Short mmCIF file of C-alpha atoms and ligand atoms in Angstrom, two decimals:
data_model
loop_
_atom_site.label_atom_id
_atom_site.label_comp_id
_atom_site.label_asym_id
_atom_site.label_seq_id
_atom_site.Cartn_x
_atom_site.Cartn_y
_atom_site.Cartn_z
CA UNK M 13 0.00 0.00 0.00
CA UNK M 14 0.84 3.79 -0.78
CA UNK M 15 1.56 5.91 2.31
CA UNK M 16 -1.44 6.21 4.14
CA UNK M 17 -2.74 9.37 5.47
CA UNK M 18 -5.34 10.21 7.71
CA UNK M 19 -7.68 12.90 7.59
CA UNK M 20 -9.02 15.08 10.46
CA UNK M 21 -13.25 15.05 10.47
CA UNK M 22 -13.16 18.24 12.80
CA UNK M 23 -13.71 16.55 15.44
CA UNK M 24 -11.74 14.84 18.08
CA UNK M 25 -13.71 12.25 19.44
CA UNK M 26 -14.60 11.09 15.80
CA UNK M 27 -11.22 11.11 14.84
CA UNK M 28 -9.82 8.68 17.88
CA UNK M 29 -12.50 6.48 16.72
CA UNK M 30 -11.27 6.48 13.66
CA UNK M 31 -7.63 5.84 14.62
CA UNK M 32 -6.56 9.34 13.82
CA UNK M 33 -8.88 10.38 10.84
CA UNK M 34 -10.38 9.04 7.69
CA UNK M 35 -7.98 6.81 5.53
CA UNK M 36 -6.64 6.81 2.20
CA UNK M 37 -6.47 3.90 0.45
CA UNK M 38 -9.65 2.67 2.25
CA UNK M 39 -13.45 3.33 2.42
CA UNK M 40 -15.42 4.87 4.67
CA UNK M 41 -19.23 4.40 4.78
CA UNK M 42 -21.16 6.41 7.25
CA UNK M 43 -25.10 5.36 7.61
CA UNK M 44 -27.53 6.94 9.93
CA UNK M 45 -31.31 8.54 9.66
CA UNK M 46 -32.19 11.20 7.92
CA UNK M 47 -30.15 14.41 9.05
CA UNK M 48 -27.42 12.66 11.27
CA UNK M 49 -24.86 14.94 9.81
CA UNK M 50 -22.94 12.57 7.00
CA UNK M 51 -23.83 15.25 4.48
CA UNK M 52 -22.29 18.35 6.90
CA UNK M 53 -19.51 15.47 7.24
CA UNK M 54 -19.21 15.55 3.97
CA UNK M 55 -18.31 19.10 3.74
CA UNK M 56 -16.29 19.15 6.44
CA UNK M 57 -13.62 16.60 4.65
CA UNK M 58 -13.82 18.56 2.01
CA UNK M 59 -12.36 21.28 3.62
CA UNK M 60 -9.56 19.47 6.00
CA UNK M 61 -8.35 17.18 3.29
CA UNK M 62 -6.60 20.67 1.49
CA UNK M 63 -5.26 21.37 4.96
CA UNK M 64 -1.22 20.52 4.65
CA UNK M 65 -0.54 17.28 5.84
CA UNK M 66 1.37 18.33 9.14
CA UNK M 67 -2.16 20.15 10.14
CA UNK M 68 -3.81 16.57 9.70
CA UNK M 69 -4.92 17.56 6.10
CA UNK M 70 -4.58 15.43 2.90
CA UNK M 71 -2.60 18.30 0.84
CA UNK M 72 -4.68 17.36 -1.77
CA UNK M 73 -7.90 17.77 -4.45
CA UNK M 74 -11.41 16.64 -3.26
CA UNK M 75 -13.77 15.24 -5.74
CA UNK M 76 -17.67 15.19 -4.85
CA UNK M 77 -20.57 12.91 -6.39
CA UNK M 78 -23.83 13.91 -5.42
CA UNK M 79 -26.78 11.72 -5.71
CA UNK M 80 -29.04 13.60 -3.51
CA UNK M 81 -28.50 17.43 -4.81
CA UNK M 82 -27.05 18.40 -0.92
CA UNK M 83 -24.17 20.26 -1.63
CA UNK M 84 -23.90 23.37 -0.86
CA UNK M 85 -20.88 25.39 -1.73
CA UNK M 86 -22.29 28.24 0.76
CA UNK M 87 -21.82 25.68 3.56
CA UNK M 88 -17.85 25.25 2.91
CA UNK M 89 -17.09 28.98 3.46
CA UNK M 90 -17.31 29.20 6.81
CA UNK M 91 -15.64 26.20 7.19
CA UNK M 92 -12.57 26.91 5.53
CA UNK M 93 -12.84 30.20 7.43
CA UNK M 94 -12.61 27.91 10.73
CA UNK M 95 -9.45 26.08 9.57
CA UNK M 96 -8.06 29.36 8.36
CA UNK M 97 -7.71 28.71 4.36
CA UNK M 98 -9.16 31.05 1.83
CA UNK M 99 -12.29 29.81 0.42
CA UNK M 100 -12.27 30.70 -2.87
CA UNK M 101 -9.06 28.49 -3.31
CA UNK M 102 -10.80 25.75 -1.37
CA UNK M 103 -14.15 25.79 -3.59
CA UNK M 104 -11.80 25.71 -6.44
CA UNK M 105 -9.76 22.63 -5.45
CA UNK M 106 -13.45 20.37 -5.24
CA UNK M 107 -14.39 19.39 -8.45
CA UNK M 108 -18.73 18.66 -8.20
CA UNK M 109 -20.39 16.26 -10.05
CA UNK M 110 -24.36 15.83 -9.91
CA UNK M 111 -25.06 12.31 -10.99
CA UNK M 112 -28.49 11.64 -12.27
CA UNK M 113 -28.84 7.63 -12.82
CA UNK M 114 -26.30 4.54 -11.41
CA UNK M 115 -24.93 4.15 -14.68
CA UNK M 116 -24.53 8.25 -14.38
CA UNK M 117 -22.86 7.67 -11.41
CA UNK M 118 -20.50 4.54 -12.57
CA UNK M 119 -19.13 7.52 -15.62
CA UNK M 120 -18.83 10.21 -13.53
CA UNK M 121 -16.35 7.61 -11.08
CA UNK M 122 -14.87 6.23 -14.66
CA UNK M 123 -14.26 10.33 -15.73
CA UNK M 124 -12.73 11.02 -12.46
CA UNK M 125 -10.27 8.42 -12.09
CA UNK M 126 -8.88 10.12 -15.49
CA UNK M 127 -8.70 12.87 -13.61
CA UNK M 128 -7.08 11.42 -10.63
CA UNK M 129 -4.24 10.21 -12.66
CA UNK M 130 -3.50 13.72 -13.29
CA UNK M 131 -3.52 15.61 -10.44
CA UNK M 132 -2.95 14.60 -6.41
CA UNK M 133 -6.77 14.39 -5.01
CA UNK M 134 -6.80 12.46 -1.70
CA UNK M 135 -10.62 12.40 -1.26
CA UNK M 136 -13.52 10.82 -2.85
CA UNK M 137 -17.24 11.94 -1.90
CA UNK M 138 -20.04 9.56 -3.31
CA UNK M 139 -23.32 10.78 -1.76
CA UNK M 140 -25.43 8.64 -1.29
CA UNK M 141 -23.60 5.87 -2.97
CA UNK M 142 -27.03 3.89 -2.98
CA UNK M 143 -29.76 5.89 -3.45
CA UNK M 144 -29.97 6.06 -7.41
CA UNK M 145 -29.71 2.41 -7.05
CA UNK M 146 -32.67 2.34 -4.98
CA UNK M 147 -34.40 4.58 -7.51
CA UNK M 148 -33.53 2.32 -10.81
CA UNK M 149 -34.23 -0.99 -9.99
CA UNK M 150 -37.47 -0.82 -8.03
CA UNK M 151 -38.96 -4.40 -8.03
CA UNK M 152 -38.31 -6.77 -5.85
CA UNK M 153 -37.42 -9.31 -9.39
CA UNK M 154 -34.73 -6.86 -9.87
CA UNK M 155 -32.60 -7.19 -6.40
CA UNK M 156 -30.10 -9.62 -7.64
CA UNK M 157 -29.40 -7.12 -10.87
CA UNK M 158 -29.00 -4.37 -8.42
CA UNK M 159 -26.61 -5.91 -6.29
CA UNK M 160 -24.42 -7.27 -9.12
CA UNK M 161 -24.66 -3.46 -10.68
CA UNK M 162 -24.00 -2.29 -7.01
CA UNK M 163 -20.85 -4.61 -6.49
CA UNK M 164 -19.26 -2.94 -10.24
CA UNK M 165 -19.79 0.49 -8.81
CA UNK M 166 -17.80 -0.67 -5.32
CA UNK M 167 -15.43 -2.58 -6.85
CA UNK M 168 -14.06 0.57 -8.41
CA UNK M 169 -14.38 2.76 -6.15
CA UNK M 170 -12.18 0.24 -4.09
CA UNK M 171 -9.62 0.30 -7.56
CA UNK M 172 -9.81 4.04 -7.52
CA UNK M 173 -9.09 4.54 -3.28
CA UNK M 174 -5.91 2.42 -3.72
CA UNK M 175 -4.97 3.37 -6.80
CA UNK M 176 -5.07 7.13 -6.12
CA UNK M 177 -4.33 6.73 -2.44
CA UNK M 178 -7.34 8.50 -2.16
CA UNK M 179 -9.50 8.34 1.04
CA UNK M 180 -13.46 7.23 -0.69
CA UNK M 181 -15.97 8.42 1.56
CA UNK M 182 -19.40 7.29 0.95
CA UNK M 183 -22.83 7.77 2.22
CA UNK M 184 -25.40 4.77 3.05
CA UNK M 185 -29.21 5.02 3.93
CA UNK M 186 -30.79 3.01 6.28
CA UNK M 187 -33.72 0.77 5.43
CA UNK M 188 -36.57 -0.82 7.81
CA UNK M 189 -35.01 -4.11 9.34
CA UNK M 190 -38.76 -6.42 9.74
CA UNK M 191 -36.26 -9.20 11.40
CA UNK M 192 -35.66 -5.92 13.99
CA UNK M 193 -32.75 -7.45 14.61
CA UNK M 194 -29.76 -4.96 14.46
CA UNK M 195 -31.01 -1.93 17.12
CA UNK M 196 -33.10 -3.23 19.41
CA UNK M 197 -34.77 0.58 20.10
CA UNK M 198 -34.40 1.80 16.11
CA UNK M 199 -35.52 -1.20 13.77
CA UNK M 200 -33.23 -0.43 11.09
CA UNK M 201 -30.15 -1.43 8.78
CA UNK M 202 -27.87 0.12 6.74
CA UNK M 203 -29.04 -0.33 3.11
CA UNK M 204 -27.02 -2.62 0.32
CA UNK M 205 -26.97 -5.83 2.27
CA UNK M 206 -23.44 -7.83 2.23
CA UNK M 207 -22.63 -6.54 -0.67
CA UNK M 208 -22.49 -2.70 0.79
CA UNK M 209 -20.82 -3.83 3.59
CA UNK M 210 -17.74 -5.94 2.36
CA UNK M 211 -17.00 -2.80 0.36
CA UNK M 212 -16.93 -0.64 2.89
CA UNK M 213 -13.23 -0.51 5.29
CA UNK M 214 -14.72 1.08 8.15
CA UNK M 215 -18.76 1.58 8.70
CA UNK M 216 -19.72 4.48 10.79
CA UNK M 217 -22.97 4.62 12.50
CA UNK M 218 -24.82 8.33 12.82
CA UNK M 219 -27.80 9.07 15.18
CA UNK M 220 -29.28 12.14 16.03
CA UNK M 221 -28.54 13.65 19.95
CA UNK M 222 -29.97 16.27 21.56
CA UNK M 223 -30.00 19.74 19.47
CA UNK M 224 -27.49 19.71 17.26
CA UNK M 225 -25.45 16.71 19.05
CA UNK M 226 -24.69 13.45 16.59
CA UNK M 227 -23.45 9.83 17.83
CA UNK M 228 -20.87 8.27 15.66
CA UNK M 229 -20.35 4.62 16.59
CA UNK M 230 -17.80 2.42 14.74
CA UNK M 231 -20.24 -0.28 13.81
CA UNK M 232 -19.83 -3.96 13.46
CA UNK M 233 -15.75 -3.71 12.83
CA UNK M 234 -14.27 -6.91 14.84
CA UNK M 235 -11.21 -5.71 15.49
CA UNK M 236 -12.05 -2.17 17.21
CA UNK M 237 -13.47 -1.75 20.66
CA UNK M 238 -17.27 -1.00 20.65
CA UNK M 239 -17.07 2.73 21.17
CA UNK M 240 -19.58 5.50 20.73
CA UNK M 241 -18.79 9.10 20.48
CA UNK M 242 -20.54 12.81 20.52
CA UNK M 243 -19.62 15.16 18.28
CA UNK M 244 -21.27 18.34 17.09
CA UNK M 245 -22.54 20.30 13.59
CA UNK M 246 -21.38 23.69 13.55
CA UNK M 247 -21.58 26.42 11.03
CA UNK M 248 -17.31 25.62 11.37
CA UNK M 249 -18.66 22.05 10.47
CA UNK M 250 -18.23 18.95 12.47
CA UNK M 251 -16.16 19.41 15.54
CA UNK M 252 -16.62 18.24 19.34
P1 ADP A 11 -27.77 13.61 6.54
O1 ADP A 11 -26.88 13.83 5.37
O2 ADP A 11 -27.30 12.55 7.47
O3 ADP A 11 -29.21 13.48 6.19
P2 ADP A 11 -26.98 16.29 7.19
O4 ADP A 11 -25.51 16.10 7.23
O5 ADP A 11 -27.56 16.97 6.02
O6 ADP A 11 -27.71 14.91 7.45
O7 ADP A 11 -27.36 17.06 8.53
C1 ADP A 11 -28.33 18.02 8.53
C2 ADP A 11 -28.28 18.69 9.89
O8 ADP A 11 -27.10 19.48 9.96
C3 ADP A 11 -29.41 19.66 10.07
O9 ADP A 11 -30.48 19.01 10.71
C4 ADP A 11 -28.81 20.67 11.00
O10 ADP A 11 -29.02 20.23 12.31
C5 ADP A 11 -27.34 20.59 10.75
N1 ADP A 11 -26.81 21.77 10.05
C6 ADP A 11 -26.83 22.02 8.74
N2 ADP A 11 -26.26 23.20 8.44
C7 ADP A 11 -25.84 23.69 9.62
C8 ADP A 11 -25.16 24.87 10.02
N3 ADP A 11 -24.82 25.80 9.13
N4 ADP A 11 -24.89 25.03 11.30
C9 ADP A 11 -25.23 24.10 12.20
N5 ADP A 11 -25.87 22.98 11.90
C10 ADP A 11 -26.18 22.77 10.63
MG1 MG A 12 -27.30 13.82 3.35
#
């Protein structure tokens, strides 16, 4: 493997869970309800991976799919105000990509990885990397096309994270569990069955807290301890 960096989220407590940040090389999938802050997440990376490397930044070029139309380029200026970079430079150094359909989605990654072998980017932002899926193949006939569809999309954004030593950092949904059988007090899963999560290096659990207080757990990952952390959405972005 390349060097590996890690990548500050803004916050602290997120980041010792993480072993120091988010990793190159590897993905990250964060699931959670609706508004549990893996978008503002999202935006957040975006700013620290520019940061120089000794200020636990990337020194590199982010690169943003967006399945969902929840960007917001507004939202990264006072962020890069909080880790003291100019904004404009930092809006400029994320290159956006709105993808419409999976197979959308699948060109955009095949366009970018062009891209990638051009110039240093050290982040990847697919999100949500399942809901066009969801959206295309409705029926329940079409499942097993989905999932082989699904498994092309992950395999290369595994190709393109090692690759490109570039930290992938991808967004999952969470989907009514009837079995119940993953929270015992919130009946759901994360989306994609085993397919999503072999993919996925690390699998990050969000829930809503009080206010504007999120709960990051690391979530079924064998080899960490079973640890839950608080952090907080800002107008700076995530931080503790
Ligand atoms: P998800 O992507 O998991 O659905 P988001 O990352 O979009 O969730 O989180 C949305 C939440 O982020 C909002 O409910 C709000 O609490 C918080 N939020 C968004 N913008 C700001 C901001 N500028 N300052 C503080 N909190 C914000
Ligand atoms: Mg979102």
């Amino acid at each position: 493997r390349k060097s590996v960096i890690r990548i500050t989220t803004g916050s602290q407590a997120l980041d010792e869970l993480l072993g120091g940040g988010i990793e190159t090389s590897a993905i990250t999938e964060a699931f959670g309800e609706f508004r549990s802050g893996k978008t503002q997440l999202a935006h957040t990376l975006c700013v620290s991976t520019q940061l120089p490397t000794n200020m636990r930044g990337g020194s590199g070029k982010v690169a943003y799919i967006d399945t969902e139309g929840t960007f917001r380029p507004d939202r990264v200026i006072p962020i890069a105000e909080r880790f003291g970079m100019d904004p404009g430079a930092v809006l400029d150094n994320i290159v956006y990509a709105r993808a419409y359909t999976y197979e959308h989605q699948y060109n955009l990654l095949l366009g970018l990885a062009a891209k990638m072998s051009e110039e240093p980017f050290r982040l990847l932002i697919v999100d949500s990397v399942i809901a066009l899926f969801r959206v295309d193949f409705i029926g329940r006939g079409e499942l097993a096309e989905r999932q082989q569809k699904l498994a092309q999309m992950l395999s290369r954004l595994t190709t393109i994270a090692e690759e490109f030593n570039v930290a992938v950092y991808m967004t999952n949904q969470v989907i009514a569990d009837p079995g119940g059988g993953v929270f015992i007090s919130d009946p759901k899963k994360p989306a994609g069955g085993h397919v999503l999560a072999h993919a996925a290096t690390i699998r990050l659990m969000f829930r809503k807290g009080k206010g504007e207080q999120r709960v990051c757990k690391v979530f079924d990952a064998p080899n960490l301890p079973e640890a839950e952390h608080v952090f907080q959405i800002t107008p700076g972005g995530i931080a503790d």
